[in-house]
XYZ file of C-alpha atoms in Angstrom:
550
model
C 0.000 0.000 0.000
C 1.481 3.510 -0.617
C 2.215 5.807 1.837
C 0.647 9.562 0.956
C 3.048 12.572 1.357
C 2.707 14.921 3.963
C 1.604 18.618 3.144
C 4.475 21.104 1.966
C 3.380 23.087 4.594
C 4.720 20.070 7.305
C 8.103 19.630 5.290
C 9.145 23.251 4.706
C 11.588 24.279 7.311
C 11.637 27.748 5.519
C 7.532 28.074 5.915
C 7.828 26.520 9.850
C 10.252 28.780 10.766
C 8.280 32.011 9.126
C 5.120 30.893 10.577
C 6.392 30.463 14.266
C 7.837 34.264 13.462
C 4.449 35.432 12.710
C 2.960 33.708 15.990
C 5.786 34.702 18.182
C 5.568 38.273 16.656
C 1.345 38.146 17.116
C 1.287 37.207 20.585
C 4.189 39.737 21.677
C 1.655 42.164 20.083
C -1.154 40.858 21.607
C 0.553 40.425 25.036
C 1.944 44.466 24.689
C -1.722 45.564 24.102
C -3.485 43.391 26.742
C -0.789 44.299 29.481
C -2.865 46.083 31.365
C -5.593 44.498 31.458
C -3.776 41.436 32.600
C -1.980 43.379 35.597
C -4.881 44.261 36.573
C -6.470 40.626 36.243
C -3.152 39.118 38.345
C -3.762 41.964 40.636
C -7.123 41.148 41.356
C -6.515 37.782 41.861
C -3.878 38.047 44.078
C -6.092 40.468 46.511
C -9.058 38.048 46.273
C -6.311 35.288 47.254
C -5.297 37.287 49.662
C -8.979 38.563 51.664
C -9.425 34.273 51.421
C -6.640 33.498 53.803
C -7.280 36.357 55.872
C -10.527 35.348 56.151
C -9.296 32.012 56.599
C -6.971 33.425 59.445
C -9.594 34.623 61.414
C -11.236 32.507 64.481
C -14.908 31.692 63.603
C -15.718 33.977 66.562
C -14.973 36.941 65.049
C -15.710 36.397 61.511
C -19.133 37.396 61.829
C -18.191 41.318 63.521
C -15.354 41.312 60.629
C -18.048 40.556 57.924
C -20.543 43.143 59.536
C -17.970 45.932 59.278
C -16.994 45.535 55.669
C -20.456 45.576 55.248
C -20.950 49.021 57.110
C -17.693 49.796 55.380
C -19.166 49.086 52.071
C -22.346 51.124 52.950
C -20.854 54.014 53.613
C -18.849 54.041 50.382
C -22.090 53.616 48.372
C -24.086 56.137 50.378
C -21.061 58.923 49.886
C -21.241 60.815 46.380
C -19.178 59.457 43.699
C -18.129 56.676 46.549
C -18.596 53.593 44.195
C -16.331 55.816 41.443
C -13.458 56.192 43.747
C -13.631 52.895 45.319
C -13.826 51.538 41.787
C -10.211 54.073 40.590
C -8.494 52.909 44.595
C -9.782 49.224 43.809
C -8.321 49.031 40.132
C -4.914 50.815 41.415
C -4.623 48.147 44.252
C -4.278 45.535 41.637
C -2.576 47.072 39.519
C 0.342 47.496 42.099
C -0.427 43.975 43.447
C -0.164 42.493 40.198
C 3.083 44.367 38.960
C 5.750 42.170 37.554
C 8.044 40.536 40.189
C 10.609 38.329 38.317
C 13.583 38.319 40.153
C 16.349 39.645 38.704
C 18.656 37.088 36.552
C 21.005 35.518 38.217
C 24.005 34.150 37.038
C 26.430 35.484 34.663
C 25.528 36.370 30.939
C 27.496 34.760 27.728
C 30.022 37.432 27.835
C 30.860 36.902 31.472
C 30.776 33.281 31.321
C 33.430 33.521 27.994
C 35.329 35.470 30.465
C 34.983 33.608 33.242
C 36.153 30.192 30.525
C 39.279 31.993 29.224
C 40.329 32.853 33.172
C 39.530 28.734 33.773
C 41.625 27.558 30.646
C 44.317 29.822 31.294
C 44.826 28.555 34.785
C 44.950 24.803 33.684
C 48.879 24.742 32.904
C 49.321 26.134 36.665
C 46.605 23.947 38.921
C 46.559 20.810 36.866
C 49.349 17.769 37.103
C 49.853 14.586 35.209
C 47.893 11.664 36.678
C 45.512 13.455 38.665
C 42.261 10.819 38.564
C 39.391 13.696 39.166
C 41.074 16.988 38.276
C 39.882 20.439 39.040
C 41.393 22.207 36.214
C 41.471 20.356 33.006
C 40.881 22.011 29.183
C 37.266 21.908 28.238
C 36.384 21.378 31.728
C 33.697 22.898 33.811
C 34.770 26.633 35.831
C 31.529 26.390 37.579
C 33.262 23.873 40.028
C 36.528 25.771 40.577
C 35.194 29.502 40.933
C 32.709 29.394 43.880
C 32.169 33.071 43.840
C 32.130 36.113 41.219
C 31.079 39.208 40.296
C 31.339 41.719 37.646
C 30.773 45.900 37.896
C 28.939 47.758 35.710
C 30.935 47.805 32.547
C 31.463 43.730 32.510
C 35.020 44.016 33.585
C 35.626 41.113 36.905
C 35.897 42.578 40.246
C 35.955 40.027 42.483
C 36.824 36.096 41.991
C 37.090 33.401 44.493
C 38.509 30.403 43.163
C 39.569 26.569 44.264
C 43.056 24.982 43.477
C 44.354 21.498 44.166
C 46.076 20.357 47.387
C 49.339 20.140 45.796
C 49.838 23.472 44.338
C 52.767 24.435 45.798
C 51.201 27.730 47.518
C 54.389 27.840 49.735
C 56.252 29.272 47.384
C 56.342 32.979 46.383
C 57.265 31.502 42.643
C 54.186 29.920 42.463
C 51.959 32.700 43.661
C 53.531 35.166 41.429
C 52.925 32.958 38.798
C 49.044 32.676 39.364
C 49.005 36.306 40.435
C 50.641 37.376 37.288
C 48.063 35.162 35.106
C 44.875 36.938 36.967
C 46.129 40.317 36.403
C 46.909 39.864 32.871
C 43.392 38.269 32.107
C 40.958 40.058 34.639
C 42.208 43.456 32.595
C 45.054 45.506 33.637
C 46.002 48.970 34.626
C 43.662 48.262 38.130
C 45.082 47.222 41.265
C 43.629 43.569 42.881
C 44.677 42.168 45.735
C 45.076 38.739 46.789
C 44.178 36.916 49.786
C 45.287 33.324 49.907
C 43.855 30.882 52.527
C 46.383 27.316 52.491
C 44.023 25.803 54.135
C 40.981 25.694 52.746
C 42.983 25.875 49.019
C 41.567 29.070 48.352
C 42.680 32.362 46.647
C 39.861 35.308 46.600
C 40.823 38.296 43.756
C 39.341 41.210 44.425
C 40.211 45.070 42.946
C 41.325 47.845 45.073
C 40.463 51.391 45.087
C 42.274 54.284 45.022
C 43.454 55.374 48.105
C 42.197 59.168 48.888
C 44.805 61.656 47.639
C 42.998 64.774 49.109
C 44.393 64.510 52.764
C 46.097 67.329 53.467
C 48.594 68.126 56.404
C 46.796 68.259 60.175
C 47.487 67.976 63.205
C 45.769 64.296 63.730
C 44.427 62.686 67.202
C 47.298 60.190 67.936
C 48.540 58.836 71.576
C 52.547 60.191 71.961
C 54.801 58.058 70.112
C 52.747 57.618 67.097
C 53.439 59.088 64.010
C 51.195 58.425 60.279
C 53.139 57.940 57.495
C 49.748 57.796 55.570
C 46.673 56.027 54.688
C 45.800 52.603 53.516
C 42.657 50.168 52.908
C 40.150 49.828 55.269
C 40.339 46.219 55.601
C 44.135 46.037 56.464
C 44.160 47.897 59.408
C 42.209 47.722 62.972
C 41.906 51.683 63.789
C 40.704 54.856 61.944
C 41.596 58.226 62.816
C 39.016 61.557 62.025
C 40.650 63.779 59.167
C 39.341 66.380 57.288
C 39.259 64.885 53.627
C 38.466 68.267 51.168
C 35.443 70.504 53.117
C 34.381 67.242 54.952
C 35.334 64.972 58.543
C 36.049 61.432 57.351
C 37.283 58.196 59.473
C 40.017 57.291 57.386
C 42.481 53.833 58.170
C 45.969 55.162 59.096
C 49.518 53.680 59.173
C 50.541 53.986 62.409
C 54.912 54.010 63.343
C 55.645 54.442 67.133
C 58.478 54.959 67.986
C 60.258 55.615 71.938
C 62.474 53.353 73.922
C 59.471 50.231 73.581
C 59.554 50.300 69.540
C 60.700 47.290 67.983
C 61.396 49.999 64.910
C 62.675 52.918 65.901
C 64.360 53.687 63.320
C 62.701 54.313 59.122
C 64.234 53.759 55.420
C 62.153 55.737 52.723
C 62.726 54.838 49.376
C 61.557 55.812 46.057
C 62.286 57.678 42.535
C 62.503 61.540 42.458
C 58.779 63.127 42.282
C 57.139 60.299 44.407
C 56.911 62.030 47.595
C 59.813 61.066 49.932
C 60.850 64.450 50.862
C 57.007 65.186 51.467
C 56.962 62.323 53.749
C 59.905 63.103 55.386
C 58.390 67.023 55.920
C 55.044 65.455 57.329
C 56.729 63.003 60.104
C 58.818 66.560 61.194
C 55.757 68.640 61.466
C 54.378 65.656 63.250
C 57.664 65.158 65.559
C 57.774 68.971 66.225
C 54.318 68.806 68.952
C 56.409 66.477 71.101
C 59.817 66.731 70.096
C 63.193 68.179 68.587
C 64.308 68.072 64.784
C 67.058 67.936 63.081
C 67.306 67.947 59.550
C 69.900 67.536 57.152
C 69.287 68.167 53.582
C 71.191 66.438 51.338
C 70.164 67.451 48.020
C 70.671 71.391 48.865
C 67.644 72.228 47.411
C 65.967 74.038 50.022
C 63.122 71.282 50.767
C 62.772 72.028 54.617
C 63.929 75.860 54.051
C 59.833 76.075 56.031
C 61.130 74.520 58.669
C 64.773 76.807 59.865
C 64.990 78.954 63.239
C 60.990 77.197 64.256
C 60.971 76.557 67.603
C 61.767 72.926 68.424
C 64.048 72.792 65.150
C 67.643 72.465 66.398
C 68.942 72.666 62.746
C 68.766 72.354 59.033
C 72.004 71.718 57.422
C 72.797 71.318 53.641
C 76.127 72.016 53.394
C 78.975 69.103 54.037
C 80.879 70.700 57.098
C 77.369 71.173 58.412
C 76.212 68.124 58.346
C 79.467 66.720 59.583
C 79.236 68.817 62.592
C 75.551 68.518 63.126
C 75.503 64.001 62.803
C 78.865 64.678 65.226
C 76.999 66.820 68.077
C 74.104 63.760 67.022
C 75.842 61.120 68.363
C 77.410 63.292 71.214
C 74.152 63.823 72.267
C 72.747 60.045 71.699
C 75.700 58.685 73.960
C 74.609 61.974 76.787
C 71.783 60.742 76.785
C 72.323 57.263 77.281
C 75.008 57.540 80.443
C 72.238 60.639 81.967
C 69.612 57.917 82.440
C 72.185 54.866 82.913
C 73.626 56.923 85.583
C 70.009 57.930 87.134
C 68.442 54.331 86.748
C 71.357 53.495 89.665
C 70.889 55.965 91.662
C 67.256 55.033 91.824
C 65.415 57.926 90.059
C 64.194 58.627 87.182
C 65.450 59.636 83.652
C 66.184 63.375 83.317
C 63.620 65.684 81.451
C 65.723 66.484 78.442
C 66.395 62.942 77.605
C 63.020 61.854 77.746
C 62.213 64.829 74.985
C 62.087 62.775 71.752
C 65.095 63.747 69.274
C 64.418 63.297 65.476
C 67.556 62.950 63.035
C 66.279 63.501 59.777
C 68.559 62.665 56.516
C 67.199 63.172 53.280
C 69.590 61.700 50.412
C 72.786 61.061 52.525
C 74.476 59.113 49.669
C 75.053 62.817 48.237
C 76.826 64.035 50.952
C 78.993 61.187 51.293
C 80.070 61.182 47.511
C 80.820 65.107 48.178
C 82.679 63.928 51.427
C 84.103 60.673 49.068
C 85.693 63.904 46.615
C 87.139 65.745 49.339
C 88.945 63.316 51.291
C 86.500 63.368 54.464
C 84.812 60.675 56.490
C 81.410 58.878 55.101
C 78.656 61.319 57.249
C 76.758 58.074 57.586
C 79.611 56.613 59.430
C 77.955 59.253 62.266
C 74.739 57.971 62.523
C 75.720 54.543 63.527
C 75.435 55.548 67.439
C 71.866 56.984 66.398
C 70.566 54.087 65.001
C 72.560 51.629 67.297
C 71.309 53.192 70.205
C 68.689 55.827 69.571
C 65.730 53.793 70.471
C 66.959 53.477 74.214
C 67.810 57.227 74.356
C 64.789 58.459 72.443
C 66.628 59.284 69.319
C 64.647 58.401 66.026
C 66.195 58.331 62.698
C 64.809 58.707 59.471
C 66.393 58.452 56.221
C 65.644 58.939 52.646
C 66.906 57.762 49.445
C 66.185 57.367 45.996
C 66.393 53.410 44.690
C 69.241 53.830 42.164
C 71.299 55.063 44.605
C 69.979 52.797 47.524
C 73.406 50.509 47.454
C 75.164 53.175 48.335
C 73.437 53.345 51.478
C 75.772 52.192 54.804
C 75.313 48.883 56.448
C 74.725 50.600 59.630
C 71.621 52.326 57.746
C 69.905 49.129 56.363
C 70.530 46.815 59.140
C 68.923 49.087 61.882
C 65.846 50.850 59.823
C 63.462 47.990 60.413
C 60.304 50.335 59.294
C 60.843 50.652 55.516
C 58.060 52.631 52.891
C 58.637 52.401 49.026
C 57.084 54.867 46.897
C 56.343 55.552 43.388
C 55.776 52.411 40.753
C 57.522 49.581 42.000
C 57.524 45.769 40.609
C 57.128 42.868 43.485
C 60.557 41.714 42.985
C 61.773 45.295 43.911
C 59.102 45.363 47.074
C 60.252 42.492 48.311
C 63.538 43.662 48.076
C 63.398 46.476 49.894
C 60.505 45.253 52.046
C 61.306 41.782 52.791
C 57.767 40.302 51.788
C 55.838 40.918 48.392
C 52.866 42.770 48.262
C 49.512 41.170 47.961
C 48.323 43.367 45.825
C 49.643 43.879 41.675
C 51.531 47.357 41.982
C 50.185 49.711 39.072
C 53.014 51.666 36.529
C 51.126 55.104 36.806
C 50.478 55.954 40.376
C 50.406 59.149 41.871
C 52.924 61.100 44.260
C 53.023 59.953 47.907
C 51.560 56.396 47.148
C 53.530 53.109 47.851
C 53.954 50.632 50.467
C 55.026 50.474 54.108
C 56.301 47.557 56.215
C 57.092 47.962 59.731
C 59.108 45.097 61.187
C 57.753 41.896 60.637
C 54.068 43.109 59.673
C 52.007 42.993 56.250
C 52.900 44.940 53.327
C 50.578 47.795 53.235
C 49.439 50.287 50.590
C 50.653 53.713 51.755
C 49.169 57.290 50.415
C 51.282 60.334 52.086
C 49.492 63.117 53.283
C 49.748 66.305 51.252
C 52.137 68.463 52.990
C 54.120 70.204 49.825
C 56.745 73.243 50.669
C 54.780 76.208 51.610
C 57.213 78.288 49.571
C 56.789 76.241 46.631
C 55.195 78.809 43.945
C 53.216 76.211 41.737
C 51.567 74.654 45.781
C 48.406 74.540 46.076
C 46.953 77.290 48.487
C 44.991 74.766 50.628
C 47.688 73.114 51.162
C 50.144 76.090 51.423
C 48.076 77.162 54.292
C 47.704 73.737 55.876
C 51.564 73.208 56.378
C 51.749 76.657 57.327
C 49.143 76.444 59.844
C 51.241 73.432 61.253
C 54.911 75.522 61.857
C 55.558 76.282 65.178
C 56.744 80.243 65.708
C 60.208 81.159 64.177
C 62.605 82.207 66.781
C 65.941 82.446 65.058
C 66.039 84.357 62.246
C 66.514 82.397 58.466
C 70.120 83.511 57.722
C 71.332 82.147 60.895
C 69.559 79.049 60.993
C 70.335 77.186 57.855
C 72.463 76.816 55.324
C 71.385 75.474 52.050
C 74.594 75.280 49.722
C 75.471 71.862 47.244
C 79.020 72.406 48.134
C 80.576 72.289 51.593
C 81.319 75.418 52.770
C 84.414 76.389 55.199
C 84.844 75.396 58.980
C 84.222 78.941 59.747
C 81.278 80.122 57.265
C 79.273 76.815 58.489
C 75.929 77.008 60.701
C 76.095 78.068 64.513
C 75.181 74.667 65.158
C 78.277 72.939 62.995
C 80.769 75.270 64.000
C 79.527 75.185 68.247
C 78.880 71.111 67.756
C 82.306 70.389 65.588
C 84.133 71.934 68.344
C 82.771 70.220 71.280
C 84.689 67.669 73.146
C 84.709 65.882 76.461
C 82.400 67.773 78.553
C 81.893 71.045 76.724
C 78.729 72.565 76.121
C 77.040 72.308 72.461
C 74.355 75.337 71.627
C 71.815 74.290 69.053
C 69.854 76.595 66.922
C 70.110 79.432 70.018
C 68.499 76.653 72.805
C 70.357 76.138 75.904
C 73.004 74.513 75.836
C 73.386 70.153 76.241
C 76.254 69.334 78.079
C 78.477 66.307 76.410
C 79.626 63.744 78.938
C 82.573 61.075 77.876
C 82.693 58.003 75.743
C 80.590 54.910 77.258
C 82.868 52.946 79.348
């Protein structure tokens, strides 16, 4: 018997497809015209299903005042002019809110996300995957779904936070293998941000996350800290325990500070700055003075001649600012004069049974911007290396309240004494910075993918043995800068103690060193002083200088 074709109409694909068009097209239509009224239907609906399990809800006893009620209720409405009208408008705008589209939002990522998500799982695969694994995590063509728990994407598509799982035996030990990973995330999750990451060896977890930029718009202030504390700047929210109240632009903010203390308890007493010219290390370096002046006295010695601290000459509590090379030498000398007075004054008073003197209890700050200058000008005259003179600072300063701070750019970082790196346990890099050159400097790697274009004042601190944290200096530019911002102009200003010696006689700023005789009162008084002669600094009284340590 023969089998009868089917209709054309059955076997076109071309004629199926156009007629499910014309459906799909004719009930979007019709479902576009008829909206309304079908809110409104749901709407009603869901009201009528809800009055049933109120009703429902209510003990038998009292159904029977409820119902008597509406009814009065309903009265009224009908017995009011143009009641039934606006009970009719309220009635039909009820259901039309109660029957309003609530779809969830979709969750889950979309096809470009998930192609994203893919090309972050198959690059990964070299890394987390090893040769006779039976079930592995990361394989090609695999699934990502069961390696990346969490995700999540900002507004313009781009990742912004990633939590993944990697096998037992990934070597996450190792700072080879985490760079390795780390490196891989950057490069695919879209560079020129800054993501941290937060690795958890137990649980074989790594969470990727992107950083914001630190505030840049904290000026110079006097901030609320306990003596002993100095902020070298600002960092994430998350990495530290404490926030301090500064005034960020017109408004108070609680912002997350990095915290040194220093005195005779301080495990770091002592700070290295390092960075590239224009990142901010003299601006640092002005900040902790301005900070060290409310409790303190400062010396300064400039080694770049350029003026830098010119603000800070003849202000009270300022014992110095020296440029020049017989300055300086004089000024470290009387330094470490003064650090080994200080240290037989309260040996001596600790056995007799009282307590330490008053003046050396007042915190003394030695601050050294670019010393490797002066000792290549010392080097080319045939002197001593004026670092040579801080090693009784930095050996000893922390029991005789001494603090020393030193800056130096990175290319010229070797040059720096042993005495210098082995007794500056607080360390800050600034400007752009790769890990390898973090570490170095820091003795740990960041967690976080250091950015090439950053702007002046940011980098990273370490003190001691801690994390490496993101750092943002505090504006505090030179006041007699031209092209300084006013706000800040007036903000450092506002910070100076009075001047009580005038400029001339307080500082010398000169590249080349100038003659015994033509140096600052304080070089020519302290270069002079031996034994148990008296040293005057910067027109305070004099500090009487006891022997050598026996």
């Amino acid at each position: 018997m023969a089998r009868r074709p089917l209709p054309r109409i059955l076997t076109d694909s071309a004629s199926l497809a156009r007629s499910r068009e014309i459906a799909r097209t004719a009930a979007d239509s019709a479902s576009d015209v008829f909206h309304p009224l079908i809110t409104i239907s749901r709407g009603l609906g869901r009201l009528a299903a809800a009055g049933r399990q109120r009703w429902d809800a209510t003990p038998k006893d009292r159904r029977g005042p409820l119902f008597f009620s509406v009814a009065a209720c309903a009265l009224a409405v009908a017995v009011v002019p143009y009641g039934p009208l606006l009970a009719a408008i309220s009635m039909m705008g009820a259901a039309a809110w109660a029957g309003r589209d609530r779809n969830a939002a979709k969750s889950g990522p979309g096809e470009a996300q998930k192609e994203r998500l893919q090309g972050l799982y198959e690059a990964l695969v070299p890394y987390f995957s090893a040769d006779g694994d039976p079930s592995p995590l990361y394989s090609h063509g695999g699934d990502w779904e069961q390696a990346f728990t969490e995700y999540g994407f900002d507004e313009s598509g781009r990742l912004e936070r990633l939590q993944l799982k990697y096998p037992a035996y990934f070597t996450d030990g190792e700072d080879q293998s985490r760079d390795r990973i780390e490196q891989v995330l950057h490069a695919k999750s879209g560079r020129g941000r800054e993501y941290h990451f937060a690795w958890d060896e137990a649980a074989n977890q790594l969470v990727l996350s992107v950083l914001g930029a630190l505030p840049t718009d904290i000026a110079a202030q006097r901030f609320v800290t306990s003596p002993g504390e100095t902020v070298l700047g600002f960092t994430d929210p998350d990495s530290v325990h404490r926030t301090l109240p500064v005034l960020q632009g017109e408004e108070t903010q609680d912002a997350p500070p990095v915290l040194w203390r220093t005195g005779q308890r301080s495990t770091e007493p002592h700070l290295l700055v390092l960075g590239q010219p224009g990142t901010g290390g003299t601006t640092l370096l002005r900040s902790i003075a301005l900070q060290a002046l409310a409790e303190g006295d400062v010396l300064v010695i400039d080694g770049t001649g350029t003026g830098e601290f010119a603000c800070l000459a003849g202000r009270s509590g300022v014992l110095g600012v020296e440029s020049g090379l017989a300055g300086a030498l004089a000024t470290l000398e009387w330094a470490a004069h003064e650090t080994e007075r200080r240290l037989i004054s309260a040996n001596r008073a600790r056995q007799a049974g009282r307590s330490a003197p008053e003046d050396t209890r007042r915190p003394l700050w030695i601050i050294v911007d670019r010393p490797t200058t002066l000792a290549h000008l010392a080097a080319a005259e045939g002197r001593d290396d004026p670092q040579l003179l801080l090693q009784m600072p930095l050996r000893h300063g922390g029991a005789a309240n001494v603090t020393v701070v030193v800056a130096e750019r990175c290319e010229t970082a070797e040059l720096l004494a042993d005495a210098v790196r082995a007794h500056t346990r607080a360390r800050v890099v600034l400007g752009p910075a790769t890990a390898d050159e973090v570490r170095s400097v820091l003795g740990a790697p960041p967690h976080t993918t250091p950015t090439a274009d950053v702007p002046p004042g940011r980098g990273y601190a370490r003190l001691g043995t801690g994390p490496v944290l993101r750092l943002q200096v505090p504006a505090t530019p030179d006041p007699f800068d031209e092209e300084t911002c006013e706000a800040d102009r007036l903000a450092v200003m506002a910070l100076l103690p009075e001047r009580t010696v005038p400029l001339a006689a307080s500082t010398s700023f000169a590249k080349a060193a100038p003659a015994a005789d033509e140096a600052a009162p304080l070089g020519a008084q302290a270069a002079t002083a031996q034994g148990g002669e008296s040293v005057a600094v910067n027109g305070s009284e004099a500090a009487h200088v006891e022997g050598p340590l026996s």
